[in-house]
Amino acid sequence: MNFVVLTIFPEMFDPFWSHGIIRKAIEEQKIFTSAINIRDYAADRHQVTDDRPYGGGSGMVMKPEPLAGAIRAASRTAPEAKTVLLTPQGRAFDQRMARALASLDGLILVCGRYEGVDERVCYDLIDYEISTGDYVLTGGELAAMIIIDAVTRLIPGTLGGEQAAEKDSFVNGLLEHAHYTRPPNFEDHEVPEVLRSGHHQEIDRWRLESSLMRTLLKRSDLLQQKDLDQQEVEILKNWHQEIEKILEINAKRHRG
Ligand code: 4G4
């Protein structure tokens, strides 16, 4: 996968390329990365990339010509790549979109600054507008890093042998189960006995119950959307029964 970032602050990406899974993916040529300075495509001597908004008002707008020049140059070096503008107005980024993007050959990620980019850039030069969430950033750079990070870890061979991404949150529509490592007792909190038992079937069952419980308590919206399998239905029905029992006992107590 080829990632080309267009930004007026390419240095922001130096530390991003230099650590962890992203660094390893670059070293092993699973991804190819570059950050190109939009300023290099400004025509004037002072390389200006912003201008005052038509219609007045405060703040500046990103000029269309340098951006168009940068996008066209990037498209020539990566003709297979799709162009993406990171913007609060874009389609909401999620794990499903990350999976779809991971199947592409290349992405040209356009990072806006100031109060936004001239609308006409979007007309012919942008394939997708994506938002990483409902908040406003000073620039698209952090949003571009989020996309690159989430997509890279889905590329086969990037996460280390077992491809842990397959077991992750959202892959099965549930939140992850709780995780524990040594020591067995930490500040008076014990690791659940079953996880130390070596009974793989019971461990799988415990983890599924942990996933379901966490999703129910923290993200019941995900549970409503999910197509539950036989075992998941059984677990939820068991909990339902337990709760009914407790409420029945309580009701009896109040009736006397
Ligand atoms: C384009 C238009 C993305 C880019 C306007 C970018 C949040 C996100 C920007 C702007 C961004 C996001 C200055 C508002 C840069 N903010 N949620 N800012 N703004 O993905």
PDB file of C-alpha atoms and ligand atoms in Angstrom:
ATOM      1  CA  MET A   1       0.000   0.000   0.000  1.00  0.00           C
ATOM      2  CA  ASN A   2       1.267   3.446  -0.981  1.00  0.00           C
ATOM      3  CA  PHE A   3       0.414   6.412   1.302  1.00  0.00           C
ATOM      4  CA  VAL A   4       1.144   9.909  -0.031  1.00  0.00           C
ATOM      5  CA  VAL A   5       0.335  12.762   2.381  1.00  0.00           C
ATOM      6  CA  LEU A   6      -0.107  16.343   1.148  1.00  0.00           C
ATOM      7  CA  THR A   7       0.433  18.884   3.930  1.00  0.00           C
ATOM      8  CA  ILE A   8       2.060  22.229   4.698  1.00  0.00           C
ATOM      9  CA  PHE A   9       3.722  20.505   7.721  1.00  0.00           C
ATOM     10  CA  PRO A  10       5.421  17.354   6.334  1.00  0.00           C
ATOM     11  CA  GLU A  11       7.773  17.256   9.372  1.00  0.00           C
ATOM     12  CA  MET A  12       4.780  16.331  11.559  1.00  0.00           C
ATOM     13  CA  PHE A  13       4.979  12.868   9.981  1.00  0.00           C
ATOM     14  CA  ASP A  14       8.686  12.205  10.722  1.00  0.00           C
ATOM     15  CA  PRO A  15       8.064  10.802  14.226  1.00  0.00           C
ATOM     16  CA  PHE A  16       4.950   8.999  12.979  1.00  0.00           C
ATOM     17  CA  TRP A  17       6.922   7.047  10.353  1.00  0.00           C
ATOM     18  CA  SER A  18       9.670   6.286  12.916  1.00  0.00           C
ATOM     19  CA  HIS A  19       7.964   4.132  15.551  1.00  0.00           C
ATOM     20  CA  GLY A  20       6.369   0.760  16.178  1.00  0.00           C
ATOM     21  CA  ILE A  21       4.212  -1.110  13.675  1.00  0.00           C
ATOM     22  CA  ILE A  22       4.292   1.747  11.115  1.00  0.00           C
ATOM     23  CA  ARG A  23       8.096   1.819  11.126  1.00  0.00           C
ATOM     24  CA  LYS A  24       8.267  -1.987  10.771  1.00  0.00           C
ATOM     25  CA  ALA A  25       5.727  -1.968   7.915  1.00  0.00           C
ATOM     26  CA  ILE A  26       7.890   0.594   6.062  1.00  0.00           C
ATOM     27  CA  GLU A  27      11.098  -1.366   6.711  1.00  0.00           C
ATOM     28  CA  GLU A  28       9.468  -4.574   5.440  1.00  0.00           C
ATOM     29  CA  GLN A  29       8.000  -2.722   2.424  1.00  0.00           C
ATOM     30  CA  LYS A  30       4.410  -3.564   3.360  1.00  0.00           C
ATOM     31  CA  ILE A  31       3.676   0.175   3.017  1.00  0.00           C
ATOM     32  CA  PHE A  32       5.389   3.010   1.114  1.00  0.00           C
ATOM     33  CA  THR A  33       5.080   6.467   2.626  1.00  0.00           C
ATOM     34  CA  SER A  34       5.856  10.061   1.667  1.00  0.00           C
ATOM     35  CA  ALA A  35       4.815  13.486   2.924  1.00  0.00           C
ATOM     36  CA  ILE A  36       4.846  16.201   0.261  1.00  0.00           C
ATOM     37  CA  ASN A  37       4.833  19.912   1.073  1.00  0.00           C
ATOM     38  CA  ILE A  38       1.878  21.678  -0.590  1.00  0.00           C
ATOM     39  CA  ARG A  39       3.963  24.887  -0.362  1.00  0.00           C
ATOM     40  CA  ASP A  40       6.314  23.462  -3.029  1.00  0.00           C
ATOM     41  CA  TYR A  41       3.407  23.829  -5.493  1.00  0.00           C
ATOM     42  CA  ALA A  42       2.699  27.499  -4.706  1.00  0.00           C
ATOM     43  CA  ALA A  43       3.563  29.685  -7.700  1.00  0.00           C
ATOM     44  CA  ASP A  44       4.606  32.920  -5.963  1.00  0.00           C
ATOM     45  CA  ARG A  45       7.992  33.764  -4.476  1.00  0.00           C
ATOM     46  CA  HIS A  46       6.690  33.578  -0.890  1.00  0.00           C
ATOM     47  CA  GLN A  47       4.934  30.253  -1.491  1.00  0.00           C
ATOM     48  CA  VAL A  48       1.611  31.439  -0.066  1.00  0.00           C
ATOM     49  CA  THR A  49      -0.986  28.668   0.450  1.00  0.00           C
ATOM     50  CA  ASP A  50      -3.823  30.683   2.058  1.00  0.00           C
ATOM     51  CA  ASP A  51      -5.981  33.680   1.147  1.00  0.00           C
ATOM     52  CA  ARG A  52      -8.914  35.725   2.483  1.00  0.00           C
ATOM     53  CA  PRO A  53     -12.415  34.239   2.128  1.00  0.00           C
ATOM     54  CA  TYR A  54     -14.775  35.536  -0.564  1.00  0.00           C
ATOM     55  CA  GLY A  55     -17.799  36.991   1.233  1.00  0.00           C
ATOM     56  CA  GLY A  56     -15.662  38.236   4.094  1.00  0.00           C
ATOM     57  CA  GLY A  57     -15.303  37.019   7.634  1.00  0.00           C
ATOM     58  CA  SER A  58     -12.431  36.033   9.850  1.00  0.00           C
ATOM     59  CA  GLY A  59      -9.845  33.371   9.127  1.00  0.00           C
ATOM     60  CA  MET A  60      -8.186  32.227   5.939  1.00  0.00           C
ATOM     61  CA  VAL A  61      -8.961  29.622   3.259  1.00  0.00           C
ATOM     62  CA  MET A  62      -6.503  27.215   1.628  1.00  0.00           C
ATOM     63  CA  LYS A  63      -5.851  28.415  -1.937  1.00  0.00           C
ATOM     64  CA  PRO A  64      -6.897  25.964  -4.669  1.00  0.00           C
ATOM     65  CA  GLU A  65      -3.909  26.222  -7.079  1.00  0.00           C
ATOM     66  CA  PRO A  66      -1.089  24.886  -4.826  1.00  0.00           C
ATOM     67  CA  LEU A  67      -3.362  22.087  -3.583  1.00  0.00           C
ATOM     68  CA  ALA A  68      -4.410  21.174  -7.147  1.00  0.00           C
ATOM     69  CA  GLY A  69      -0.756  21.185  -8.245  1.00  0.00           C
ATOM     70  CA  ALA A  70       0.244  18.927  -5.349  1.00  0.00           C
ATOM     71  CA  ILE A  71      -2.643  16.486  -5.938  1.00  0.00           C
ATOM     72  CA  ARG A  72      -1.912  16.256  -9.696  1.00  0.00           C
ATOM     73  CA  ALA A  73       1.819  15.683  -9.051  1.00  0.00           C
ATOM     74  CA  ALA A  74       1.046  12.975  -6.466  1.00  0.00           C
ATOM     75  CA  SER A  75      -1.465  11.322  -8.826  1.00  0.00           C
ATOM     76  CA  ARG A  76       1.208  11.147 -11.538  1.00  0.00           C
ATOM     77  CA  THR A  77       3.668   9.352  -9.216  1.00  0.00           C
ATOM     78  CA  ALA A  78       0.876   7.131  -7.785  1.00  0.00           C
ATOM     79  CA  PRO A  79      -1.673   6.754 -10.635  1.00  0.00           C
ATOM     80  CA  GLU A  80      -3.357   3.785  -8.864  1.00  0.00           C
ATOM     81  CA  ALA A  81      -4.083   5.823  -5.720  1.00  0.00           C
ATOM     82  CA  LYS A  82      -7.440   7.254  -4.629  1.00  0.00           C
ATOM     83  CA  THR A  83      -7.478  10.847  -3.313  1.00  0.00           C
ATOM     84  CA  VAL A  84      -8.957  11.504   0.144  1.00  0.00           C
ATOM     85  CA  LEU A  85      -9.687  14.860   1.793  1.00  0.00           C
ATOM     86  CA  LEU A  86      -9.743  14.726   5.599  1.00  0.00           C
ATOM     87  CA  THR A  87     -12.576  17.015   6.690  1.00  0.00           C
ATOM     88  CA  PRO A  88     -15.227  17.236   9.436  1.00  0.00           C
ATOM     89  CA  GLN A  89     -17.770  17.125   6.566  1.00  0.00           C
ATOM     90  CA  GLY A  90     -16.597  13.701   5.369  1.00  0.00           C
ATOM     91  CA  ARG A  91     -18.107  10.253   5.792  1.00  0.00           C
ATOM     92  CA  ALA A  92     -17.480   8.873   9.284  1.00  0.00           C
ATOM     93  CA  PHE A  93     -14.388   6.661   9.441  1.00  0.00           C
ATOM     94  CA  ASP A  94     -14.871   3.263  11.099  1.00  0.00           C
ATOM     95  CA  GLN A  95     -13.337  -0.233  11.105  1.00  0.00           C
ATOM     96  CA  ARG A  96     -15.389  -1.271   8.063  1.00  0.00           C
ATOM     97  CA  MET A  97     -14.031   1.701   6.078  1.00  0.00           C
ATOM     98  CA  ALA A  98     -10.506   0.862   7.282  1.00  0.00           C
ATOM     99  CA  ARG A  99     -10.956  -2.662   5.847  1.00  0.00           C
ATOM    100  CA  ALA A 100     -12.194  -1.270   2.520  1.00  0.00           C
ATOM    101  CA  LEU A 101      -9.266   1.175   2.288  1.00  0.00           C
ATOM    102  CA  ALA A 102      -6.780  -1.603   3.145  1.00  0.00           C
ATOM    103  CA  SER A 103      -7.765  -3.379  -0.076  1.00  0.00           C
ATOM    104  CA  LEU A 104      -6.700  -0.383  -2.217  1.00  0.00           C
ATOM    105  CA  ASP A 105      -3.234   0.027  -3.781  1.00  0.00           C
ATOM    106  CA  GLY A 106      -2.672   3.619  -2.718  1.00  0.00           C
ATOM    107  CA  LEU A 107      -4.105   6.656  -0.927  1.00  0.00           C
ATOM    108  CA  ILE A 108      -3.289  10.330  -1.445  1.00  0.00           C
ATOM    109  CA  LEU A 109      -4.299  11.974   1.841  1.00  0.00           C
ATOM    110  CA  VAL A 110      -4.987  15.714   1.551  1.00  0.00           C
ATOM    111  CA  CYS A 111      -4.560  17.650   4.803  1.00  0.00           C
ATOM    112  CA  GLY A 112      -6.362  20.994   4.947  1.00  0.00           C
ATOM    113  CA  ARG A 113      -5.390  23.841   7.277  1.00  0.00           C
ATOM    114  CA  TYR A 114      -6.734  27.317   8.160  1.00  0.00           C
ATOM    115  CA  GLU A 115     -10.567  27.465   8.165  1.00  0.00           C
ATOM    116  CA  GLY A 116     -10.816  24.950   5.325  1.00  0.00           C
ATOM    117  CA  VAL A 117     -10.022  24.392   1.654  1.00  0.00           C
ATOM    118  CA  ASP A 118     -11.494  26.115  -1.406  1.00  0.00           C
ATOM    119  CA  GLU A 119     -14.580  24.066  -2.325  1.00  0.00           C
ATOM    120  CA  ARG A 120     -13.600  23.837  -6.023  1.00  0.00           C
ATOM    121  CA  VAL A 121     -10.663  21.534  -5.165  1.00  0.00           C
ATOM    122  CA  CYS A 122     -13.227  18.858  -4.250  1.00  0.00           C
ATOM    123  CA  TYR A 123     -15.066  19.073  -7.582  1.00  0.00           C
ATOM    124  CA  ASP A 124     -12.589  17.152  -9.777  1.00  0.00           C
ATOM    125  CA  LEU A 125      -9.602  16.177  -7.663  1.00  0.00           C
ATOM    126  CA  ILE A 126     -11.039  14.398  -4.580  1.00  0.00           C
ATOM    127  CA  ASP A 127     -12.444  10.850  -4.695  1.00  0.00           C
ATOM    128  CA  TYR A 128     -13.554  10.564  -1.033  1.00  0.00           C
ATOM    129  CA  GLU A 129     -14.113  12.963   1.859  1.00  0.00           C
ATOM    130  CA  ILE A 130     -13.521  11.270   5.222  1.00  0.00           C
ATOM    131  CA  SER A 131     -14.010  12.473   8.813  1.00  0.00           C
ATOM    132  CA  THR A 132     -12.328  10.617  11.675  1.00  0.00           C
ATOM    133  CA  GLY A 133     -14.978  11.859  14.138  1.00  0.00           C
ATOM    134  CA  ASP A 134     -17.241  14.712  15.183  1.00  0.00           C
ATOM    135  CA  TYR A 135     -14.616  17.213  16.342  1.00  0.00           C
ATOM    136  CA  VAL A 136     -12.594  20.005  14.736  1.00  0.00           C
ATOM    137  CA  LEU A 137      -8.797  19.846  14.394  1.00  0.00           C
ATOM    138  CA  THR A 138      -6.427  22.657  13.398  1.00  0.00           C
ATOM    139  CA  GLY A 139      -5.434  20.546  10.380  1.00  0.00           C
ATOM    140  CA  GLY A 140      -6.081  17.221   8.677  1.00  0.00           C
ATOM    141  CA  GLU A 141      -2.659  15.786   9.612  1.00  0.00           C
ATOM    142  CA  LEU A 142      -3.724  13.951  12.782  1.00  0.00           C
ATOM    143  CA  ALA A 143      -6.773  12.575  10.958  1.00  0.00           C
ATOM    144  CA  ALA A 144      -4.484  11.317   8.146  1.00  0.00           C
ATOM    145  CA  MET A 145      -2.299   9.552  10.738  1.00  0.00           C
ATOM    146  CA  ILE A 146      -5.379   7.880  12.226  1.00  0.00           C
ATOM    147  CA  ILE A 147      -6.372   6.533   8.803  1.00  0.00           C
ATOM    148  CA  ILE A 148      -2.823   5.358   7.981  1.00  0.00           C
ATOM    149  CA  ASP A 149      -2.491   3.699  11.402  1.00  0.00           C
ATOM    150  CA  ALA A 150      -5.832   1.857  11.293  1.00  0.00           C
ATOM    151  CA  VAL A 151      -5.333   0.741   7.663  1.00  0.00           C
ATOM    152  CA  THR A 152      -1.693  -0.363   8.054  1.00  0.00           C
ATOM    153  CA  ARG A 153      -2.423  -2.805  10.877  1.00  0.00           C
ATOM    154  CA  LEU A 154      -4.955  -4.564   8.607  1.00  0.00           C
ATOM    155  CA  ILE A 155      -2.376  -5.267   5.885  1.00  0.00           C
ATOM    156  CA  PRO A 156      -1.294  -8.945   6.083  1.00  0.00           C
ATOM    157  CA  GLY A 157       2.041  -9.434   7.871  1.00  0.00           C
ATOM    158  CA  THR A 158       2.133  -6.060   9.661  1.00  0.00           C
ATOM    159  CA  LEU A 159       0.988  -7.089  13.151  1.00  0.00           C
ATOM    160  CA  GLY A 160       3.340 -10.012  13.767  1.00  0.00           C
ATOM    161  CA  GLY A 161       2.685 -13.625  12.799  1.00  0.00           C
ATOM    162  CA  GLU A 162      -0.684 -14.395  14.358  1.00  0.00           C
ATOM    163  CA  GLN A 163      -2.397 -11.394  12.684  1.00  0.00           C
ATOM    164  CA  ALA A 164      -4.080 -10.289  15.919  1.00  0.00           C
ATOM    165  CA  ALA A 165      -6.252  -7.881  13.908  1.00  0.00           C
ATOM    166  CA  GLU A 166      -8.626 -10.751  13.115  1.00  0.00           C
ATOM    167  CA  LYS A 167      -9.515 -11.096  16.815  1.00  0.00           C
ATOM    168  CA  ASP A 168      -9.935  -7.384  17.452  1.00  0.00           C
ATOM    169  CA  SER A 169     -12.879  -5.327  18.580  1.00  0.00           C
ATOM    170  CA  PHE A 170     -15.423  -4.738  15.811  1.00  0.00           C
ATOM    171  CA  VAL A 171     -14.177  -7.642  13.656  1.00  0.00           C
ATOM    172  CA  ASN A 172     -16.938  -9.751  15.258  1.00  0.00           C
ATOM    173  CA  GLY A 173     -19.079  -6.725  16.149  1.00  0.00           C
ATOM    174  CA  LEU A 174     -18.218  -6.954  19.870  1.00  0.00           C
ATOM    175  CA  LEU A 175     -15.801  -5.106  22.137  1.00  0.00           C
ATOM    176  CA  GLU A 176     -12.655  -6.980  23.135  1.00  0.00           C
ATOM    177  CA  HIS A 177     -12.655  -9.230  26.217  1.00  0.00           C
ATOM    178  CA  ALA A 178     -10.623  -8.152  29.275  1.00  0.00           C
ATOM    179  CA  HIS A 179      -6.857  -8.810  29.104  1.00  0.00           C
ATOM    180  CA  TYR A 180      -4.486  -9.857  31.889  1.00  0.00           C
ATOM    181  CA  THR A 181      -0.767 -10.568  32.189  1.00  0.00           C
ATOM    182  CA  ARG A 182       1.638 -11.227  35.093  1.00  0.00           C
ATOM    183  CA  PRO A 183       1.741 -10.800  38.039  1.00  0.00           C
ATOM    184  CA  PRO A 184      -1.166 -13.079  39.118  1.00  0.00           C
ATOM    185  CA  ASN A 185      -2.004 -10.636  41.942  1.00  0.00           C
ATOM    186  CA  PHE A 186      -1.660  -6.894  41.323  1.00  0.00           C
ATOM    187  CA  GLU A 187      -2.535  -4.504  44.203  1.00  0.00           C
ATOM    188  CA  ASP A 188      -5.003  -7.047  45.642  1.00  0.00           C
ATOM    189  CA  HIS A 189      -6.659  -7.767  42.261  1.00  0.00           C
ATOM    190  CA  GLU A 190      -6.477 -11.418  41.135  1.00  0.00           C
ATOM    191  CA  VAL A 191      -6.360 -12.644  37.532  1.00  0.00           C
ATOM    192  CA  PRO A 192      -9.570 -14.682  36.902  1.00  0.00           C
ATOM    193  CA  GLU A 193      -8.799 -18.315  37.850  1.00  0.00           C
ATOM    194  CA  VAL A 194     -10.084 -19.800  34.559  1.00  0.00           C
ATOM    195  CA  LEU A 195      -7.462 -17.896  32.519  1.00  0.00           C
ATOM    196  CA  ARG A 196      -4.705 -19.689  34.471  1.00  0.00           C
ATOM    197  CA  SER A 197      -6.368 -23.112  34.256  1.00  0.00           C
ATOM    198  CA  GLY A 198      -5.197 -24.115  30.782  1.00  0.00           C
ATOM    199  CA  HIS A 199      -8.736 -25.258  29.834  1.00  0.00           C
ATOM    200  CA  HIS A 200      -8.882 -23.713  26.354  1.00  0.00           C
ATOM    201  CA  GLN A 201     -12.597 -24.351  25.839  1.00  0.00           C
ATOM    202  CA  GLU A 202     -13.471 -22.684  29.170  1.00  0.00           C
ATOM    203  CA  ILE A 203     -11.087 -19.818  28.384  1.00  0.00           C
ATOM    204  CA  ASP A 204     -12.800 -19.239  25.007  1.00  0.00           C
ATOM    205  CA  ARG A 205     -16.199 -19.279  26.758  1.00  0.00           C
ATOM    206  CA  TRP A 206     -14.982 -16.845  29.463  1.00  0.00           C
ATOM    207  CA  ARG A 207     -13.620 -14.479  26.807  1.00  0.00           C
ATOM    208  CA  LEU A 208     -16.872 -14.536  24.834  1.00  0.00           C
ATOM    209  CA  GLU A 209     -18.828 -13.755  28.043  1.00  0.00           C
ATOM    210  CA  SER A 210     -16.361 -10.952  28.840  1.00  0.00           C
ATOM    211  CA  SER A 211     -16.815  -9.522  25.314  1.00  0.00           C
ATOM    212  CA  LEU A 212     -20.609  -9.707  25.526  1.00  0.00           C
ATOM    213  CA  MET A 213     -20.737  -8.175  29.045  1.00  0.00           C
ATOM    214  CA  ARG A 214     -18.433  -5.272  28.104  1.00  0.00           C
ATOM    215  CA  THR A 215     -20.393  -4.599  24.920  1.00  0.00           C
ATOM    216  CA  LEU A 216     -23.723  -4.710  26.803  1.00  0.00           C
ATOM    217  CA  LEU A 217     -22.491  -2.313  29.515  1.00  0.00           C
ATOM    218  CA  LYS A 218     -20.436   0.102  27.378  1.00  0.00           C
ATOM    219  CA  ARG A 219     -21.846  -0.100  23.824  1.00  0.00           C
ATOM    220  CA  SER A 220     -25.324  -1.619  23.764  1.00  0.00           C
ATOM    221  CA  ASP A 221     -25.785   0.043  20.338  1.00  0.00           C
ATOM    222  CA  LEU A 222     -23.257  -2.437  18.896  1.00  0.00           C
ATOM    223  CA  LEU A 223     -25.175  -5.353  20.409  1.00  0.00           C
ATOM    224  CA  GLN A 224     -28.436  -4.133  18.859  1.00  0.00           C
ATOM    225  CA  GLN A 225     -26.798  -4.038  15.409  1.00  0.00           C
ATOM    226  CA  LYS A 226     -25.112  -7.431  15.699  1.00  0.00           C
ATOM    227  CA  ASP A 227     -26.317 -10.678  14.142  1.00  0.00           C
ATOM    228  CA  LEU A 228     -25.902 -12.874  17.259  1.00  0.00           C
ATOM    229  CA  ASP A 229     -24.922 -16.545  16.879  1.00  0.00           C
ATOM    230  CA  GLN A 230     -26.356 -19.523  18.866  1.00  0.00           C
ATOM    231  CA  GLN A 231     -23.817 -19.378  21.717  1.00  0.00           C
ATOM    232  CA  GLU A 232     -24.148 -15.597  22.106  1.00  0.00           C
ATOM    233  CA  VAL A 233     -27.938 -15.868  22.297  1.00  0.00           C
ATOM    234  CA  GLU A 234     -27.601 -18.616  24.930  1.00  0.00           C
ATOM    235  CA  ILE A 235     -25.318 -16.469  27.113  1.00  0.00           C
ATOM    236  CA  LEU A 236     -27.608 -13.418  26.899  1.00  0.00           C
ATOM    237  CA  LYS A 237     -30.678 -15.599  27.716  1.00  0.00           C
ATOM    238  CA  ASN A 238     -28.856 -16.991  30.778  1.00  0.00           C
ATOM    239  CA  TRP A 239     -28.141 -13.476  32.041  1.00  0.00           C
ATOM    240  CA  HIS A 240     -31.716 -12.491  31.298  1.00  0.00           C
ATOM    241  CA  GLN A 241     -32.958 -15.449  33.400  1.00  0.00           C
ATOM    242  CA  GLU A 242     -30.617 -14.549  36.277  1.00  0.00           C
ATOM    243  CA  ILE A 243     -31.882 -10.960  36.304  1.00  0.00           C
ATOM    244  CA  GLU A 244     -35.547 -12.105  36.172  1.00  0.00           C
ATOM    245  CA  LYS A 245     -34.886 -14.395  39.161  1.00  0.00           C
ATOM    246  CA  ILE A 246     -33.365 -11.544  41.182  1.00  0.00           C
ATOM    247  CA  LEU A 247     -36.267  -9.208  40.356  1.00  0.00           C
ATOM    248  CA  GLU A 248     -38.834 -11.894  41.249  1.00  0.00           C
ATOM    249  CA  ILE A 249     -37.167 -12.496  44.647  1.00  0.00           C
ATOM    250  CA  ASN A 250     -37.107  -8.739  45.250  1.00  0.00           C
ATOM    251  CA  ALA A 251     -40.782  -8.373  44.279  1.00  0.00           C
ATOM    252  CA  LYS A 252     -41.770 -11.175  46.682  1.00  0.00           C
ATOM    253  CA  ARG A 253     -39.862  -9.463  49.499  1.00  0.00           C
ATOM    254  CA  HIS A 254     -41.756  -6.237  48.892  1.00  0.00           C
ATOM    255  CA  ARG A 255     -45.137  -8.044  48.778  1.00  0.00           C
ATOM    256  CA  GLY A 256     -44.152  -9.603  52.154  1.00  0.00           C
TER     257      GLY A 256
HETATM  258  C1  4G4 B   1     -10.818  20.545   5.760  1.00  0.00           C
HETATM  259  C2  4G4 B   1     -11.803  21.473   5.997  1.00  0.00           C
HETATM  260  C3  4G4 B   1     -10.430  16.661   9.726  1.00  0.00           C
HETATM  261  C4  4G4 B   1      -9.871  20.275   6.750  1.00  0.00           C
HETATM  262  C5  4G4 B   1     -11.840  22.146   7.207  1.00  0.00           C
HETATM  263  C6  4G4 B   1      -9.826  17.865   9.475  1.00  0.00           C
HETATM  264  C7  4G4 B   1     -11.251  17.545  11.791  1.00  0.00           C
HETATM  265  C8  4G4 B   1     -11.151  16.491  10.910  1.00  0.00           C
HETATM  266  C9  4G4 B   1      -9.885  20.945   7.967  1.00  0.00           C
HETATM  267  C10 4G4 B   1     -10.890  21.894   8.185  1.00  0.00           C
HETATM  268  C11 4G4 B   1      -9.972  18.906  10.390  1.00  0.00           C
HETATM  269  C12 4G4 B   1     -11.820  15.179  11.227  1.00  0.00           C
HETATM  270  C13 4G4 B   1      -9.967  23.559   9.747  1.00  0.00           C
HETATM  271  C14 4G4 B   1     -12.175  22.548  10.165  1.00  0.00           C
HETATM  272  C15 4G4 B   1      -8.845  20.613   8.991  1.00  0.00           C
HETATM  273  N1  4G4 B   1     -10.686  18.714  11.527  1.00  0.00           N
HETATM  274  N2  4G4 B   1     -12.741  15.159  12.188  1.00  0.00           N
HETATM  275  N3  4G4 B   1      -9.417  20.165  10.228  1.00  0.00           N
HETATM  276  N4  4G4 B   1     -10.965  22.613   9.400  1.00  0.00           N
HETATM  277  O1  4G4 B   1     -11.495  14.168  10.619  1.00  0.00           O
END
